[in-house]
Rosetta silent file (secondary structure, phi, psi, omega in degrees, C-alpha in Angstrom):
SEQUENCE: MTFTIPIENGSELKNAEADSQRTLYPYVTGTSVVAIKYKDGILMASDMGGSYGSTLRYKNIERMKAIGKHSLLGASGEISDFQEILRYLDELVLNDNMWDDGNSLGPKEVHNYLTRVMYNRRNKFNPLWNTLVLGGVKNGEKYLGMVSMIGVSFEDNHVATGFGNHLARPILRDEWREDLTFEEGVKLLEKCMRVLLYRDRSAINKLQIAKMTEEGVTVSEPYSLRTFWGFSAFTNPTAGAEGSW
SCORE:     score description
SCORE:     0.000 S_00000001
   1 L     0.000  126.526  179.873   -5.048   45.190  -10.960 S_00000001
   2 E  -117.847  135.380  176.707   -3.123   42.088   -9.772 S_00000001
   3 L  -129.923  163.488 -177.514   -0.242   40.452  -11.670 S_00000001
   4 L  -112.324  151.930 -178.559    1.981   37.452  -11.014 S_00000001
   5 E  -116.982  118.572  177.058    5.798   37.213  -10.940 S_00000001
   6 E   -71.158  145.053  175.519    7.487   34.015  -12.202 S_00000001
   7 L  -120.153  176.529 -165.288   10.404   32.702  -10.073 S_00000001
   8 L   -61.090  -36.241 -175.693   13.294   30.358  -10.928 S_00000001
   9 L   -80.836    7.330  175.571   11.632   27.048  -10.132 S_00000001
  10 L    90.722  -14.549  177.037    8.812   27.809  -12.566 S_00000001
  11 L   -78.661  176.963 -176.326    6.163   28.432   -9.919 S_00000001
  12 E  -123.092  142.374  178.192    4.539   31.813   -9.476 S_00000001
  13 E  -102.987  125.497 -179.364    4.558   34.234   -6.610 S_00000001
  14 L  -134.713  108.346 -178.079    1.300   36.048   -6.017 S_00000001
  15 L  -149.936 -178.643 -175.626    1.043   38.302   -2.995 S_00000001
  16 H   -65.589  -28.944 -178.771    0.131   41.766   -1.853 S_00000001
  17 H   -66.483  -22.454 -179.091    3.576   43.138   -2.690 S_00000001
  18 H   -91.266    0.052 -179.479    2.934   42.412   -6.370 S_00000001
  19 E   -73.243  138.360  175.992   -0.342   44.311   -6.413 S_00000001
  20 L  -125.848  116.520 -175.489   -0.463   47.424   -8.571 S_00000001
  21 L   -99.069  134.233  178.370   -3.351   49.782   -7.958 S_00000001
  22 L  -137.280  144.537  168.988   -4.586   52.209  -10.614 S_00000001
  23 L   -83.498   95.661 -176.345   -7.577   54.493  -10.924 S_00000001
  24 L   -73.735  -32.193  172.502   -8.762   53.025  -14.204 S_00000001
  25 L  -158.535  153.610 -175.998  -11.768   55.290  -14.307 S_00000001
  26 L   -70.447  145.218  179.273  -13.338   57.710  -11.828 S_00000001
  27 L  -100.817  -67.798  179.518  -15.995   56.446   -9.439 S_00000001
  28 E  -105.545  119.934 -171.953  -17.376   59.382   -7.438 S_00000001
  29 E  -125.642  150.913  170.846  -16.971   62.658   -9.303 S_00000001
  30 E  -107.159  151.225 -176.566  -17.722   66.333   -8.850 S_00000001
  31 L   -94.284 -145.321 -163.099  -18.711   68.550  -11.747 S_00000001
  32 L   -61.620  147.641  166.866  -17.788   72.112  -12.756 S_00000001
  33 E  -122.069  133.195  179.762  -15.753   74.685  -10.839 S_00000001
  34 E  -123.139  133.324 -178.605  -15.931   78.324  -12.014 S_00000001
  35 E  -141.862  147.426 -179.927  -13.511   81.029  -10.841 S_00000001
  36 E  -140.154  156.722  165.054  -12.840   84.674  -11.695 S_00000001
  37 E   -85.069  144.460  171.923  -10.594   87.523  -10.671 S_00000001
  38 E  -135.098 -175.261 -169.750  -12.404   90.531   -9.203 S_00000001
  39 L   -54.158  -39.451 -173.335  -11.369   93.903   -7.836 S_00000001
  40 L  -107.186   -3.927 -177.280  -10.053   92.652   -4.497 S_00000001
  41 E   167.119 -132.370 -175.161   -9.022   89.067   -5.232 S_00000001
  42 E  -125.485  139.835  171.154  -10.455   85.767   -6.450 S_00000001
  43 E  -120.473  138.547 -178.557  -13.976   84.347   -6.400 S_00000001
  44 E  -138.288  142.588 -178.449  -14.657   80.646   -6.947 S_00000001
  45 E  -134.610  142.663  171.665  -17.899   78.655   -7.099 S_00000001
  46 E  -154.205  155.971  173.525  -18.781   74.969   -7.127 S_00000001
  47 E   -87.876 -177.460 -172.205  -21.761   72.856   -6.218 S_00000001
  48 L  -116.741   20.681 -178.666  -21.646   70.118   -3.586 S_00000001
  49 L   -84.192  147.285  171.929  -22.757   67.097   -5.595 S_00000001
  50 E  -130.322  115.288 -174.377  -20.852   63.841   -5.908 S_00000001
  51 E   -96.787  128.772  172.860  -22.018   61.515   -8.691 S_00000001
  52 E   -96.849   93.516 -168.984  -21.536   57.755   -8.544 S_00000001
  53 L    68.712 -123.651  176.982  -21.651   57.146  -12.275 S_00000001
  54 L   -98.024    5.087  179.351  -24.903   58.763  -13.333 S_00000001
  55 E   -95.220  126.619  177.546  -26.385   58.525   -9.830 S_00000001
  56 E   -78.516   88.624 -169.119  -26.233   61.668   -7.705 S_00000001
  57 E   -82.573  -40.634 -175.038  -25.009   59.783   -4.639 S_00000001
  58 E  -121.804  142.673 -175.769  -23.632   62.535   -2.374 S_00000001
  59 L  -129.437   22.520 -177.260  -24.941   66.035   -1.842 S_00000001
  60 L  -144.953   39.335 -176.813  -22.605   67.494    0.754 S_00000001
  61 L   -99.413  121.622  177.243  -19.079   67.356   -0.735 S_00000001
  62 L   -86.902  125.100 -175.742  -16.890   70.437   -0.377 S_00000001
  63 L  -116.626   18.026  175.288  -14.616   70.814   -3.402 S_00000001
  64 E  -130.032  129.659 -176.110  -12.869   74.075   -2.504 S_00000001
  65 E  -137.785  143.822  172.727  -10.097   74.242    0.082 S_00000001
  66 E   -75.446  138.002  178.257   -7.668   76.876    1.367 S_00000001
  67 E  -120.812  109.997 -177.907   -4.012   75.990    0.733 S_00000001
  68 L    64.145 -148.504 -175.516   -1.577   77.740    3.040 S_00000001
  69 L   -93.125  -21.010 -166.993   -1.983   81.483    3.559 S_00000001
  70 L  -124.010    2.451 -169.782   -2.377   82.715    0.012 S_00000001
  71 E  -129.787  154.601  177.762   -4.091   80.067   -2.136 S_00000001
  72 E  -134.270  128.225 -177.049   -7.501   78.558   -2.827 S_00000001
  73 E  -116.721  133.807  172.522   -7.945   75.226   -4.625 S_00000001
  74 E  -125.543  150.602 -176.312  -11.042   73.888   -6.363 S_00000001
  75 E  -142.938  140.943  165.184  -11.398   70.534   -8.115 S_00000001
  76 E  -113.606  163.582 -178.696  -13.698   68.665  -10.415 S_00000001
  77 E   104.292 -157.214 -173.782  -13.348   64.945  -11.135 S_00000001
  78 E   -62.597  123.399 -175.108  -12.623   61.996   -8.862 S_00000001
  79 H   -68.448  -40.316 -178.997  -13.182   62.901   -5.211 S_00000001
  80 H   -66.257  -35.507  176.428  -10.740   60.359   -3.750 S_00000001
  81 H   -67.476  -35.253  175.100   -7.964   61.638   -6.034 S_00000001
  82 H   -62.699  -39.502  177.204   -8.751   65.177   -4.848 S_00000001
  83 H   -64.008  -36.223  177.030   -8.313   63.970   -1.273 S_00000001
  84 H   -66.069  -41.204  177.564   -4.916   62.524   -2.255 S_00000001
  85 H   -62.549  -40.530  177.742   -3.906   65.869   -3.781 S_00000001
  86 H   -62.999  -34.599  176.511   -4.924   67.631   -0.563 S_00000001
  87 H   -65.259  -43.702  175.808   -2.665   65.226    1.362 S_00000001
  88 H   -57.082  -44.642 -175.702    0.251   66.143   -0.916 S_00000001
  89 H   -70.346  -34.021  175.186   -0.450   69.825   -0.365 S_00000001
  90 H   -59.741  -43.040  178.330   -0.713   69.419    3.414 S_00000001
  91 H   -65.927  -40.271  179.249    2.807   67.951    3.385 S_00000001
  92 H   -61.867  -46.902 -178.967    4.052   70.732    1.105 S_00000001
  93 H   -67.218  -38.760  178.459    2.656   73.486    3.335 S_00000001
  94 H   -62.161  -46.249  178.654    3.936   71.765    6.495 S_00000001
  95 H   -62.475  -38.375  178.538    7.458   71.504    5.076 S_00000001
  96 H   -64.562  -41.358 -179.693    7.288   75.147    4.003 S_00000001
  97 H   -67.531  -32.235 -176.786    6.201   76.230    7.486 S_00000001
  98 H   -68.921  -21.356  175.108    8.983   74.253    9.154 S_00000001
  99 H   -65.852  -32.644  176.200   11.617   76.409    7.455 S_00000001
 100 L    49.904   47.269 -176.352   10.241   79.336    9.514 S_00000001
 101 L  -106.994   11.267  179.558   12.105   81.812    7.304 S_00000001
 102 L    86.034   -8.323  176.903    9.400   84.445    7.018 S_00000001
 103 L  -103.127  157.162  176.051    8.419   83.323    3.509 S_00000001
 104 L  -144.372  153.160 -177.659    5.370   81.320    2.502 S_00000001
 105 L   -62.957  131.537  175.139    4.248   79.604   -0.663 S_00000001
 106 L   -95.126  173.051 -177.869    2.289   81.818   -3.031 S_00000001
 107 H   -62.370  -33.865  179.188   -0.368   80.709   -5.526 S_00000001
 108 H   -65.227  -40.085  178.835    2.077   80.650   -8.447 S_00000001
 109 H   -65.843  -43.033  179.603    4.364   78.220   -6.610 S_00000001
 110 H   -64.762  -40.275  178.619    1.446   75.967   -5.649 S_00000001
 111 H   -62.431  -44.674  178.142    0.138   76.049   -9.227 S_00000001
 112 H   -63.202  -39.901  177.918    3.547   75.049  -10.603 S_00000001
 113 H   -60.832  -46.598 -179.412    3.792   72.252   -8.028 S_00000001
 114 H   -63.905  -36.217  177.229    0.368   70.879   -9.020 S_00000001
 115 H   -61.153  -44.017  179.391    1.320   71.017  -12.692 S_00000001
 116 H   -65.990  -40.667  179.884    4.407   68.879  -11.988 S_00000001
 117 H   -62.474  -47.873 -177.243    2.407   66.425   -9.852 S_00000001
 118 H   -65.338  -40.001 -179.351   -0.306   65.944  -12.491 S_00000001
 119 H   -70.459  -38.042  177.623    2.200   65.574  -15.323 S_00000001
 120 H   -61.940  -45.510 -179.561    4.332   63.149  -13.316 S_00000001
 121 H   -68.364  -33.772  176.226    1.364   60.917  -12.550 S_00000001
 122 H   -63.269  -41.153 -179.862    0.260   61.072  -16.175 S_00000001
 123 H   -68.360  -21.165  174.926    3.699   59.848  -17.286 S_00000001
 124 L   -87.142    4.808 -175.614    3.352   56.894  -14.934 S_00000001
 125 L    55.833   33.264  178.315    0.049   56.014  -16.660 S_00000001
 126 L  -138.545   62.804 -171.366   -1.568   56.464  -13.263 S_00000001
 127 L   -71.292  156.278  167.595   -3.160   59.916  -13.499 S_00000001
 128 L   -86.646  118.791 -169.387   -5.066   61.754  -10.819 S_00000001
 129 L   -82.393   66.899 -179.277   -8.475   62.121  -12.449 S_00000001
 130 E  -138.361  152.886  162.454   -9.037   65.774  -11.626 S_00000001
 131 E  -114.267  126.249 -170.619   -9.069   69.173  -13.231 S_00000001
 132 E  -110.679  142.297  172.974   -7.815   71.718  -10.716 S_00000001
 133 E  -117.194  125.557 -177.683   -8.391   75.451  -10.339 S_00000001
 134 E  -124.207  118.945  178.133   -5.848   77.351   -8.248 S_00000001
 135 E  -127.061  160.122  178.053   -6.355   80.990   -7.306 S_00000001
 136 E  -179.190  173.367  178.276   -4.768   83.296   -4.799 S_00000001
 137 E  -137.387  128.994  175.361   -3.489   86.693   -3.775 S_00000001
 138 E  -146.569  130.270 -179.408    0.005   87.503   -2.507 S_00000001
 139 L    55.188   37.356  177.113    1.649   90.906   -2.139 S_00000001
 140 L    80.586   -2.519 -179.434   -1.300   92.527   -3.890 S_00000001
 141 E   -99.570  127.642  177.605   -0.998   90.344   -7.005 S_00000001
 142 E   -88.464  142.633 -178.452   -3.977   88.220   -8.055 S_00000001
 143 E  -138.382  136.400  178.546   -3.309   84.832   -9.604 S_00000001
 144 E  -147.721  124.959 -179.246   -5.677   82.345  -11.262 S_00000001
 145 E  -147.381  173.281 -177.886   -4.758   79.199  -13.136 S_00000001
 146 E  -139.297  150.399  176.396   -5.923   75.722  -14.067 S_00000001
 147 E  -133.645  131.110  177.613   -4.313   72.275  -14.393 S_00000001
 148 L   -88.709  174.595 -177.393   -5.781   69.326  -16.308 S_00000001
 149 L   -68.986  -14.307  177.622   -5.395   65.657  -15.383 S_00000001
 150 L  -107.082   11.184  173.466   -2.507   65.283  -17.870 S_00000001
 151 L    91.648    8.891  175.564   -0.610   68.329  -16.622 S_00000001
 152 L   -76.417  128.016 -175.191   -1.743   70.945  -19.137 S_00000001
 153 E  -135.749  155.066  175.367   -1.820   74.306  -17.324 S_00000001
 154 E  -160.984  165.177  174.491   -2.516   77.952  -18.026 S_00000001
 155 E  -113.213  151.014  176.683   -3.377   81.236  -16.344 S_00000001
 156 L  -162.457  172.730  177.256   -6.335   83.480  -17.159 S_00000001
 157 L   -79.393  -19.819  175.388   -8.670   86.103  -15.727 S_00000001
 158 E  -151.990  141.093 -179.611  -11.456   83.521  -15.513 S_00000001
 159 E  -138.351  160.410  177.039  -11.421   79.716  -15.713 S_00000001
 160 E  -154.162  148.691  179.358  -13.929   76.880  -15.568 S_00000001
 161 L  -113.066  167.755  175.713  -13.748   73.092  -15.524 S_00000001
 162 L    59.681 -140.512  176.944  -16.025   70.368  -16.857 S_00000001
 163 L   -59.471  -28.243  179.897  -19.208   71.533  -18.561 S_00000001
 164 H   -58.821  -29.488  179.337  -18.373   75.004  -17.282 S_00000001
 165 H   -65.523  -24.545 -179.961  -15.565   75.202  -19.822 S_00000001
 166 H   -99.367  -34.480 -172.421  -18.201   75.021  -22.572 S_00000001
 167 H  -103.956  -30.588 -177.566  -21.189   76.768  -21.000 S_00000001
 168 L   -91.594  -36.142 -176.875  -19.779   79.247  -18.476 S_00000001
 169 H   -59.320  -40.938  176.672  -16.715   80.562  -20.308 S_00000001
 170 H   -59.001  -37.642  177.151  -18.748   82.237  -23.090 S_00000001
 171 H   -64.934  -43.535 -178.874  -20.726   84.120  -20.423 S_00000001
 172 H   -66.110  -38.198  178.464  -17.521   85.140  -18.667 S_00000001
 173 H   -62.118  -34.636 -178.378  -15.931   86.334  -21.911 S_00000001
 174 H   -79.508  -36.410 -166.150  -18.919   88.603  -22.504 S_00000001
 175 H  -114.768  -13.662 -179.535  -19.502   89.941  -18.998 S_00000001
 176 L   -73.569  143.184  170.608  -16.251   89.733  -17.014 S_00000001
 177 L  -146.580  160.379 -169.775  -14.258   92.880  -16.402 S_00000001
 178 L   -69.888  -27.472 -174.919  -11.282   93.627  -14.203 S_00000001
 179 L   -99.065   26.366  177.063  -12.996   96.066  -11.836 S_00000001
 180 L   -58.087  134.812  171.626  -15.870   93.809  -10.784 S_00000001
 181 L   -78.446  171.313  178.359  -17.012   94.417   -7.214 S_00000001
 182 H   -59.186  -46.200 -178.151  -17.625   91.510   -4.858 S_00000001
 183 H   -63.602  -41.763  179.114  -21.393   91.748   -5.355 S_00000001
 184 H   -67.274  -37.425  178.149  -21.070   91.881   -9.153 S_00000001
 185 H   -64.643  -43.440  177.900  -18.651   88.959   -9.134 S_00000001
 186 H   -62.481  -42.612  179.450  -20.998   86.818   -7.048 S_00000001
 187 H   -61.820  -40.203  178.995  -23.889   87.697   -9.349 S_00000001
 188 H   -66.826  -42.844  177.543  -21.843   86.680  -12.404 S_00000001
 189 H   -64.429  -39.801  178.228  -20.825   83.369  -10.831 S_00000001
 190 H   -64.040  -35.809  176.191  -24.406   82.646   -9.850 S_00000001
 191 H   -62.454  -43.775  178.230  -25.484   83.255  -13.445 S_00000001
 192 H   -63.571  -44.910 -178.855  -22.913   80.721  -14.637 S_00000001
 193 H   -66.617  -31.415  177.096  -23.926   78.175  -11.999 S_00000001
 194 H   -67.377  -42.310  176.617  -27.595   78.604  -12.889 S_00000001
 195 H   -62.033  -42.497  178.504  -26.885   77.832  -16.553 S_00000001
 196 H   -65.019  -36.793  177.461  -24.895   74.777  -15.501 S_00000001
 197 H   -62.459  -40.301  179.256  -27.729   73.654  -13.245 S_00000001
 198 H   -68.195  -35.354 -167.244  -30.127   73.822  -16.187 S_00000001
 199 H  -108.543  -18.287 -176.400  -27.821   72.019  -18.628 S_00000001
 200 L  -106.414  118.475 -176.716  -25.573   69.652  -16.646 S_00000001
 201 L   -65.538  -23.717 -177.854  -27.254   66.537  -15.306 S_00000001
 202 L   -86.093   -8.892 -178.686  -24.568   66.135  -12.623 S_00000001
 203 L   -80.391  147.567  175.896  -25.062   69.636  -11.174 S_00000001
 204 L  -126.313  159.288 -177.748  -27.203   70.177   -8.087 S_00000001
 205 L   -89.569   61.272  174.947  -28.815   73.282   -6.659 S_00000001
 206 L  -152.101  104.951 -171.959  -26.593   73.454   -3.611 S_00000001
 207 E  -131.299  166.077  173.782  -23.464   75.530   -4.040 S_00000001
 208 E  -129.134  149.269  172.973  -20.743   77.420   -2.230 S_00000001
 209 E  -122.554  130.137 -179.412  -18.824   80.522   -3.219 S_00000001
 210 E  -110.032  142.559  179.427  -15.323   81.108   -1.892 S_00000001
 211 E  -119.180  130.214  177.339  -13.545   84.469   -1.663 S_00000001
 212 E  -119.694  119.000  177.024   -9.751   84.823   -1.599 S_00000001
 213 E  -132.103 -176.061  176.494   -8.225   88.185   -0.651 S_00000001
 214 L   -59.798  -26.773 -179.049   -5.081   89.398    1.124 S_00000001
 215 L   -77.712  -16.536 -178.905   -6.926   88.713    4.393 S_00000001
 216 E   127.829 -164.351 -174.885   -7.398   85.018    3.574 S_00000001
 217 E  -103.724  135.849  171.903  -10.101   82.627    2.406 S_00000001
 218 E  -127.186  124.488  178.386  -13.806   82.816    3.215 S_00000001
 219 E  -111.451  128.645 -176.578  -16.134   80.030    2.045 S_00000001
 220 L   -70.613  160.602  169.089  -19.861   80.679    2.150 S_00000001
 221 L   -68.593  151.121  178.510  -22.404   78.403    3.731 S_00000001
 222 L   -60.011  141.557  176.207  -24.187   76.169    1.180 S_00000001
 223 E  -151.329  169.976 -177.282  -27.200   77.777   -0.462 S_00000001
 224 L  -114.895  153.987  178.055  -29.543   77.316   -3.424 S_00000001
 225 L   -94.784  150.930  171.740  -30.288   79.487   -6.440 S_00000001
 226 L   -75.479  131.755 -177.016  -33.710   80.648   -7.545 S_00000001
 227 L  -129.330  163.749  176.642  -34.630   78.796  -10.721 S_00000001
 228 L  -136.226  120.089 -175.542  -37.409   78.731  -13.304 S_00000001
 229 L  -109.447   19.439 -177.838  -38.274   75.486  -15.078 S_00000001
 230 L   -92.950    8.259  179.566  -41.191   76.717  -17.156 S_00000001
 231 L   -63.091  143.299 -178.318  -39.227   77.372  -20.333 S_00000001
 232 H   -61.268  -32.005  179.293  -40.795   75.798  -23.403 S_00000001
 233 H   -65.202  -28.018  177.832  -37.490   74.109  -24.243 S_00000001
 234 H   -79.990  -29.035 -178.453  -37.699   72.254  -20.921 S_00000001
 235 H   -66.505  -42.611  179.053  -41.332   71.239  -21.524 S_00000001
 236 L  -136.884   80.068 -171.232  -40.482   69.398  -24.746 S_00000001
 237 L   -66.196  -19.255 -178.626  -36.688   69.174  -25.007 S_00000001
 238 L   -95.277    3.594  179.603  -36.722   66.991  -28.156 S_00000001
 239 L   -60.117  128.004  179.260  -38.916   69.337  -30.204 S_00000001
 240 L    80.971    1.948 -177.113  -37.248   69.961  -33.544 S_00000001
 241 L  -120.252   18.300 -179.200  -34.583   67.363  -32.851 S_00000001
 242 L   -65.418  134.015 -178.476  -36.326   64.224  -34.092 S_00000001
 243 L  -114.171 -159.782 -175.695  -33.936   61.921  -35.889 S_00000001
 244 L   -69.135  -17.054  179.693  -34.066   58.690  -37.871 S_00000001
 245 L   -68.682    0.000    0.000  -35.122   56.736  -34.783 S_00000001
């Protein structure tokens, strides 16, 4: 967005200093992130697709990153804004490390920081077009929270963004429990991602699962899920839904 500034002699000044840049709408976006607490820490899953509008343009985008020693961040929404958030967090972690006082930022502190950043940018009418999931483990305490693009935040035992908030959360409410093993947690996340693959046009069958424990973050290599597309509802998806057209 470019605007002009009038000056005293009635002419107008138009230059790069007067330019104001805004993300008016997202360009390249990632879809759902699903995360749960399990017996030993946090598990998080996302696919690797990046959609340019309705075109699945990129198929190798990592949307989960370790933050410091104790936190794991996942994001859906605009990829370039996610990269900007990662730059903010790199500076935050660097400044924290430079104190060299034996303390380090925990997931709750990072979550609160992200909430302030998102709300601040929203108040400037220049939001970062992301929904963020922040999980971590510090001193034996598991933490999992979410932040929306306007700064709305909460904590829960399981969270999901995008379509996952509508399609994965009901599954998690039914099947999640606090003493899930790693294998059971992965199986539950894969079930959620499979449903999203079937129902979300922006999802792709190439995903990663990240594990956060006291030992740190481990992100799996990309892999695909076994699927079945022979359901009758897929054969004729408009059956029974004919309208006035």
